[in-house]
Structure formats: structure tokens, C-alpha cells
Coordinates of C-alpha atoms in Angstrom, one line a residue:
M18 CA 124.7 -130.9 174.9
T19 CA 123.9 -134.5 174.5
Q20 CA 127.3 -136.6 174.6
T21 CA 126.0 -139.4 172.5
L22 CA 122.8 -139.3 170.5
L23 CA 121.3 -142.5 169.3
L24 CA 118.9 -142.2 166.3
T25 CA 116.6 -145.3 165.6
D26 CA 112.9 -146.2 165.0
P27 CA 110.6 -149.2 164.8
L28 CA 110.2 -148.7 161.1
F29 CA 113.8 -150.0 160.5
L30 CA 112.4 -153.5 162.0
R31 CA 109.8 -153.5 159.2
H32 CA 112.2 -154.0 156.6
D33 CA 112.3 -157.5 155.9
P34 CA 114.2 -159.0 152.9
G35 CA 112.9 -162.5 153.6
P36 CA 113.2 -165.5 155.7
E37 CA 116.9 -166.6 156.3
H38 CA 118.2 -163.4 154.8
P39 CA 121.2 -162.3 156.8
E40 CA 120.3 -158.7 157.0
C41 CA 117.2 -159.5 159.0
P42 CA 115.2 -157.4 161.5
E43 CA 116.8 -159.1 164.4
R44 CA 120.1 -157.5 163.8
L45 CA 118.8 -154.2 165.2
S46 CA 116.3 -155.6 167.8
R47 CA 119.3 -157.4 169.3
I48 CA 121.3 -154.1 169.4
L49 CA 118.6 -152.3 171.1
E50 CA 117.9 -155.0 173.6
L51 CA 121.4 -155.0 174.8
L52 CA 121.4 -151.2 175.1
N53 CA 118.3 -151.5 177.1
M54 CA 119.7 -154.2 179.5
E55 CA 122.9 -152.5 179.8
P56 CA 122.3 -148.7 179.4
I57 CA 125.2 -146.4 178.8
Q58 CA 125.3 -143.2 180.7
G59 CA 125.6 -140.0 178.6
T60 CA 123.4 -141.4 175.6
E61 CA 120.1 -140.2 174.5
R62 CA 117.7 -142.2 172.1
R63 CA 115.6 -140.3 169.7
A64 CA 113.3 -140.9 166.6
P65 CA 114.6 -139.5 163.3
R66 CA 113.2 -137.7 160.2
P67 CA 113.1 -138.9 156.9
A68 CA 115.4 -137.6 154.3
T69 CA 114.3 -135.2 151.9
E70 CA 114.1 -135.6 148.0
E71 CA 116.9 -132.9 147.8
E72 CA 119.1 -134.9 150.3
L73 CA 118.7 -138.2 148.4
A74 CA 119.1 -136.3 145.0
A75 CA 122.5 -135.0 146.2
V76 CA 123.9 -138.7 145.9
H77 CA 121.5 -140.6 143.6
T78 CA 120.1 -140.3 140.2
Q79 CA 116.5 -139.5 139.4
R80 CA 116.3 -142.8 137.6
L81 CA 117.2 -144.9 140.7
R82 CA 115.1 -142.7 143.2
D83 CA 112.0 -143.2 140.8
S84 CA 112.7 -147.0 140.6
L85 CA 112.9 -147.4 144.5
R86 CA 109.9 -145.3 145.0
A87 CA 107.9 -147.4 142.6
M88 CA 108.8 -150.4 144.8
R89 CA 107.0 -148.9 147.9
G90 CA 104.3 -151.3 149.4
R91 CA 105.7 -154.3 147.4
H92 CA 108.0 -157.2 147.6
E93 CA 110.5 -156.8 145.0
V94 CA 114.0 -158.5 144.1
I95 CA 116.6 -156.0 143.0
D96 CA 119.3 -158.6 142.8
P97 CA 119.8 -161.9 144.6
D98 CA 121.1 -160.1 147.7
T99 CA 118.8 -157.1 147.9
L100 CA 115.0 -157.4 148.2
T101 CA 112.3 -155.3 149.4
S102 CA 109.3 -155.7 151.5
P103 CA 106.3 -153.3 151.9
D104 CA 108.0 -151.0 154.2
S105 CA 111.4 -151.2 152.8
Y106 CA 111.3 -147.9 150.9
D107 CA 110.1 -145.8 153.9
A108 CA 112.7 -147.4 156.1
A109 CA 115.3 -146.6 153.7
V110 CA 114.3 -143.1 153.3
L111 CA 114.2 -142.8 157.1
A112 CA 117.7 -144.5 157.3
A113 CA 119.1 -141.6 155.1
G114 CA 117.2 -139.2 157.0
A115 CA 118.7 -140.4 160.4
S116 CA 122.3 -140.2 159.0
V117 CA 121.7 -136.6 157.8
Q118 CA 120.0 -135.7 161.2
A119 CA 122.9 -137.2 163.0
V120 CA 125.2 -134.9 161.1
E121 CA 122.9 -131.9 161.8
E122 CA 122.9 -132.5 165.5
V123 CA 126.5 -132.8 165.8
L124 CA 127.7 -129.9 163.5
A125 CA 125.1 -127.6 165.4
G126 CA 126.5 -128.6 168.7
R127 CA 123.4 -130.1 170.1
A128 CA 125.4 -133.5 170.3
R129 CA 128.9 -134.3 171.0
N130 CA 128.7 -137.4 168.7
A131 CA 125.9 -139.7 167.4
F132 CA 125.2 -143.1 166.0
A133 CA 122.6 -143.9 163.4
L134 CA 121.2 -147.3 164.2
V135 CA 119.5 -147.8 161.0
R136 CA 118.3 -150.4 158.5
P137 CA 118.7 -150.9 155.6
P138 CA 122.6 -150.2 155.4
G139 CA 123.8 -148.0 152.5
H140 CA 127.5 -148.2 151.6
H141 CA 127.1 -150.7 148.5
A142 CA 124.5 -148.3 147.0
E143 CA 126.1 -146.7 144.1
P144 CA 124.7 -143.2 142.7
D145 CA 122.6 -145.1 140.0
R146 CA 122.2 -148.4 141.6
A147 CA 120.9 -150.4 144.6
M148 CA 122.8 -153.4 145.6
G149 CA 124.4 -155.4 148.3
F150 CA 121.6 -155.3 150.7
C151 CA 121.6 -151.3 150.3
L152 CA 118.9 -149.0 148.8
F153 CA 120.4 -145.4 149.5
N154 CA 123.9 -144.8 150.6
N155 CA 123.3 -143.3 154.0
V156 CA 126.8 -142.2 154.7
A157 CA 127.3 -140.4 151.3
I158 CA 124.0 -138.7 151.6
A159 CA 125.2 -137.5 155.3
A160 CA 128.7 -136.4 153.8
E161 CA 126.8 -134.3 151.2
A162 CA 124.7 -132.7 153.9
A163 CA 127.7 -131.7 156.0
R164 CA 129.3 -130.2 153.1
R165 CA 126.0 -128.0 152.3
Q166 CA 126.1 -127.1 156.0
G167 CA 129.8 -125.7 155.9
A168 CA 132.2 -128.7 156.6
E169 CA 135.0 -128.0 154.2
R170 CA 136.6 -131.5 154.6
V171 CA 134.6 -134.8 155.6
L172 CA 136.4 -138.1 156.5
I173 CA 134.4 -141.1 155.8
F174 CA 136.1 -144.4 157.4
D175 CA 134.6 -147.6 156.5
W176 CA 135.4 -150.6 158.5
D177 CA 132.7 -152.9 157.3
V178 CA 134.2 -156.1 155.9
H179 CA 133.0 -155.4 152.7
H180 CA 134.4 -152.6 150.5
G181 CA 132.0 -149.7 150.3
N182 CA 132.0 -149.5 146.4
G183 CA 129.1 -147.0 146.6
T184 CA 130.6 -144.6 148.9
Q185 CA 134.0 -144.6 146.9
A186 CA 132.1 -144.0 143.5
A187 CA 130.2 -141.2 145.0
F188 CA 133.5 -139.3 145.8
W189 CA 136.0 -140.8 143.3
T190 CA 136.9 -137.5 141.9
R191 CA 136.7 -135.2 144.8
R192 CA 139.1 -134.2 147.6
D193 CA 136.4 -132.4 150.0
V194 CA 135.5 -136.0 151.1
L195 CA 138.2 -138.4 152.0
Y196 CA 137.3 -142.1 151.9
M197 CA 139.1 -144.5 153.7
S198 CA 138.3 -148.4 153.9
V199 CA 139.7 -151.5 155.5
H200 CA 138.2 -154.6 154.3
Q201 CA 138.7 -158.3 153.2
Y202 CA 140.3 -158.6 149.6
P203 CA 139.4 -159.9 147.2
Y204 CA 136.0 -160.3 148.2
Y205 CA 132.5 -159.1 147.5
P206 CA 131.9 -156.6 145.8
D207 CA 135.1 -157.0 144.0
S208 CA 136.5 -153.5 144.6
G209 CA 138.8 -151.8 146.7
A210 CA 142.4 -152.8 145.6
P211 CA 145.2 -150.6 146.9
F212 CA 145.6 -148.9 143.5
E213 CA 142.1 -147.6 143.5
V214 CA 142.9 -144.1 144.8
G215 CA 140.5 -141.6 143.0
E216 CA 141.2 -139.7 139.9
G217 CA 141.4 -136.1 138.8
P218 CA 141.1 -133.6 141.7
G219 CA 140.3 -136.7 144.0
A220 CA 143.5 -138.4 143.2
G221 CA 144.8 -139.8 146.4
Y222 CA 141.7 -138.8 148.3
T223 CA 140.4 -142.6 148.2
L224 CA 142.4 -144.9 150.6
N225 CA 141.9 -148.7 150.4
C226 CA 143.6 -151.4 152.4
G227 CA 142.4 -155.0 151.7
M228 CA 143.5 -158.0 153.5
R229 CA 142.8 -161.7 153.1
G230 CA 140.8 -163.5 155.9
G231 CA 142.1 -164.0 159.2
A232 CA 143.1 -160.5 160.1
T233 CA 143.3 -159.8 164.0
D234 CA 142.7 -156.6 166.3
A235 CA 146.6 -156.3 166.3
D236 CA 146.6 -156.4 162.5
Y237 CA 144.0 -153.5 162.2
G238 CA 146.0 -151.6 164.8
A239 CA 149.0 -151.8 162.5
L240 CA 147.2 -150.3 159.8
F241 CA 145.5 -147.5 161.7
Q242 CA 149.1 -146.6 163.2
D243 CA 151.0 -146.5 160.0
L244 CA 148.4 -145.7 157.2
F245 CA 144.9 -144.4 158.3
L246 CA 145.7 -142.2 161.3
P247 CA 148.7 -140.2 159.7
V248 CA 146.5 -139.5 156.9
A249 CA 143.5 -138.7 158.7
Q250 CA 145.6 -136.3 160.9
A251 CA 147.2 -134.5 157.9
Y252 CA 143.7 -134.2 156.4
K253 CA 142.3 -132.3 159.4
P254 CA 138.6 -133.1 158.8
D255 CA 135.8 -130.9 159.9
L256 CA 133.6 -133.9 160.6
V257 CA 134.4 -137.6 161.0
L258 CA 131.9 -140.2 159.7
V259 CA 132.0 -144.0 160.0
S260 CA 130.5 -146.6 157.9
A261 CA 130.3 -149.0 160.9
G262 CA 129.8 -152.5 159.8
F263 CA 130.7 -155.3 162.3
D264 CA 131.0 -158.2 159.8
A265 CA 134.7 -158.4 160.4
H266 CA 133.9 -159.8 163.9
H267 CA 135.4 -163.6 164.4
D268 CA 131.7 -165.0 164.7
D269 CA 130.5 -163.5 161.6
P270 CA 129.1 -166.0 159.1
L271 CA 129.6 -163.9 155.9
A272 CA 133.4 -163.2 156.2
D273 CA 136.7 -164.7 157.5
M274 CA 138.1 -161.7 159.7
R275 CA 139.0 -162.2 163.4
L276 CA 138.2 -159.1 165.1
T277 CA 136.7 -158.9 168.5
E278 CA 134.3 -156.3 170.1
R279 CA 137.5 -154.8 171.7
G280 CA 139.1 -154.2 168.3
F281 CA 136.2 -152.4 167.1
A282 CA 136.2 -150.3 170.3
A283 CA 139.8 -149.6 169.6
M284 CA 138.9 -148.4 166.0
C285 CA 136.3 -146.2 167.5
T286 CA 138.6 -144.8 170.2
A287 CA 141.2 -144.0 167.6
L288 CA 138.8 -142.1 165.3
R289 CA 137.1 -140.4 168.2
E290 CA 140.8 -139.1 169.0
V291 CA 141.1 -137.9 165.4
A292 CA 137.8 -136.0 165.7
E293 CA 138.7 -134.4 169.2
S294 CA 142.1 -133.3 167.8
A295 CA 140.6 -132.0 164.6
C296 CA 137.1 -130.9 164.8
Q297 CA 135.9 -130.8 168.6
G298 CA 135.0 -134.4 168.5
R299 CA 132.4 -134.2 165.7
L300 CA 132.1 -137.9 165.1
V301 CA 129.1 -139.8 163.6
L302 CA 128.6 -143.5 163.1
M303 CA 126.1 -145.2 160.7
L304 CA 125.4 -148.9 160.9
E305 CA 126.2 -151.1 158.2
G306 CA 126.7 -154.8 158.2
G307 CA 127.1 -157.3 160.8
Y308 CA 125.4 -160.8 160.7
S309 CA 126.5 -162.5 164.0
L310 CA 123.6 -161.1 166.2
E311 CA 125.7 -161.6 169.5
G312 CA 129.0 -160.2 167.9
L313 CA 127.1 -157.4 166.3
S314 CA 125.3 -156.2 169.3
Q315 CA 128.5 -156.6 171.8
S316 CA 130.4 -154.5 169.3
V317 CA 127.9 -151.8 168.8
H318 CA 127.7 -151.4 172.6
A319 CA 131.4 -151.5 173.0
C320 CA 131.6 -148.6 170.4
V321 CA 128.7 -146.6 172.1
E322 CA 130.7 -147.1 175.3
V323 CA 133.7 -145.3 173.7
M324 CA 131.5 -142.4 172.1
A325 CA 129.8 -141.9 175.6
G326 CA 133.2 -141.6 177.2
E327 CA 132.9 -144.4 179.4
T328 CA 135.9 -146.6 177.9
K329 CA 139.0 -146.2 175.8
D330 CA 140.5 -149.1 174.1
S331 CA 143.9 -149.6 172.4
F332 CA 144.9 -152.2 169.9
P333 CA 147.1 -155.1 170.9
K334 CA 150.7 -155.2 169.6
G335 CA 151.9 -157.3 166.6
V336 CA 151.2 -157.7 163.0
S337 CA 150.9 -160.7 160.7
R338 CA 153.0 -161.1 157.5
E339 CA 149.7 -160.7 155.3
A340 CA 148.7 -157.4 157.1
A341 CA 152.3 -156.2 156.8
A342 CA 152.0 -156.9 152.8
A343 CA 148.8 -155.3 152.5
L344 CA 150.0 -152.2 154.6
Q345 CA 153.0 -151.9 152.4
R346 CA 151.0 -152.1 149.2
S347 CA 148.6 -149.3 150.3
R348 CA 151.4 -147.0 151.4
E349 CA 153.1 -147.5 148.2
A350 CA 150.1 -146.6 146.2
L351 CA 149.4 -143.6 148.3
K352 CA 153.0 -142.0 149.0
P353 CA 152.8 -139.9 145.9
Y354 CA 149.8 -138.1 147.4
W355 CA 150.6 -137.9 151.2
S356 CA 154.0 -137.0 152.5
V357 CA 153.2 -138.2 155.8
L358 CA 153.6 -141.7 154.3
G359 CA 157.1 -140.9 153.2
R360 CA 158.5 -140.8 149.7

């Protein structure tokens, strides 16, 4: 068994939204350069396969799939944030396939855990709409693949600084996929309020905790300790997926959080421990945002070290007044659904 499988491909570098766009090819090339310069024992790098039409259709409408396919080989502007180049469609299909393949390898026991190092990112893509740098929703497509392969309960944790509106929309009325997000709020894309908890059979299976800018490693630690981890442990997932965006890093130009690479490693450690206790360590990360090249590459490297078993990180103690208030708002919204949060 491979300890940590890394799935990536040069095609991801050919997705180019244009000069000065923050979601640039250098994001991934810097990650790979650092992994080459400072290799991590226990990792194996492999090329992924493209997603099938059936896998894309499990999340996205025919209209969206046809619209994106029509952009193949062309420069197109979907919205002011979301642009394509001639190779973008093929890169997006491959990114979705890499995410599915990571799940397949982990569920089959051929890899202990996996990281899909892909572009374009995915968590803003809604079932019928591409937006926010995202074409297809990689983590949602992977979750649907996991369900088809027999995982009864899938946990998606989204630590990107922007709320994953697309992932939330995909599973809003369902309880077989538990969606958790910590993000800057209010902020793009103007979703992720604590009262957004799902509806119908899915009521209580969407957990949002949004904070104003300035949150630290210790603040995130308090949220994990008193909100996310108790619910995750009660849920007992068969697989843990992570929308791993690194734009909450203190050097990131697009947001205002104050995380360090050790904070990301602490989150990865906590989720790895959830996976180890609930589902034989089945953990898969998919790359989302992160626009400081140094902060992104260092934070990804720190997480891969955790996944490969080289390090474990813990959160520093302490919590700010703002983070404590955000925690309380989310706990109050979710108490009716989760007894571990009190009544």
C-alpha cells in the first residue's frame, strides 16, 4: 500500500486564465518544485485519468456540461473571475478525474491517503453554473463517486477561505454527505452563514462557521475542538474528503486570515485522526485556492508531511473574542441536530 498518493499532471499547468489572474499556473508549479526539492518519504506521484461523462453528470447538469465542452480549445470569459484558455476544459475534466481516482485508490486500499494536486479548483462550481475560478466541482464529483463505490457516509471538510457554495448546493438536502466549512464571512461568494444548515433530510448536515478577517491558528483550533471534531466523530464517516484551499494563509493577497503553514498542518492532523478513528485512515485532499506562491507551497508541503506520517501538528491555545462569537453562533444553529453540541 502506498502511504500518500499524489495525483498530478502537466496538463494542469496549461490551464491559463490570463495575465495577472491569481489562479495562475505558477501556483501548482511552485508546489511541485518544493516537493521535488524537499521530497517526502512515503509519497508516490502518479498521473491521473480524466473523469467520465457519467462521473461529471452525477453532479452537473447537461446544460453546464455542454456549455463547458463548447469552450474546449477557446479563450472564453464565463464571468469576470472565471476564464478559460484552449486547454482549460481538458484540464478541468482531468482535475475531476484525479479527484475520483484518488477516492478509488483509497477506498480500494491501494493508498492509505491521497492528495489531488489539480487545477482548476472546484468548490464554487454549482450543479448548473461555473464560477469563482471553478469549472467542475472536483470534491462533489469525488463524493458522488465514493457513494457509488459503497461509502455510506462521506465527510467533506472545506478550509478554503472562501465558502464552497457549489459543494453546499450539491448536498443541501442530503445526509449521506456531511459538508463542513470554515471561511471568512461575510465575503465572496456571500454564502456560508451559520443558519445555512441544509433542509429536508439534509437539515443539520451542512455546518458553516464564518469569521471576519484576522483569525489565527489558535482560533481555528477552537472551532475544531468545540464544533467540527465532535460532529465529525459522531458522524463516523466512511471517507474524509478535504477541499484544501490555502488562501487563509497570512501572506495571501485575496483574503484577511492569519493562518500559518503549521495551522494548515494542524487541521490536516486533526482530520487524519478523524479518518484513522472512523474509517481506517481514508483521507483525500483536493487542491482548491491559495494565491501566495510561498504560503501555498509551504502549506501544501506541511500537509503532505502530515499525510505521509512524518509529522503531527497541534493548534496553539487561545481564542479571540470574534472567533468565540462565531463559534457560538454556529453551535446554536446546529444544536437541534447534534446532541454532542448540547441542547
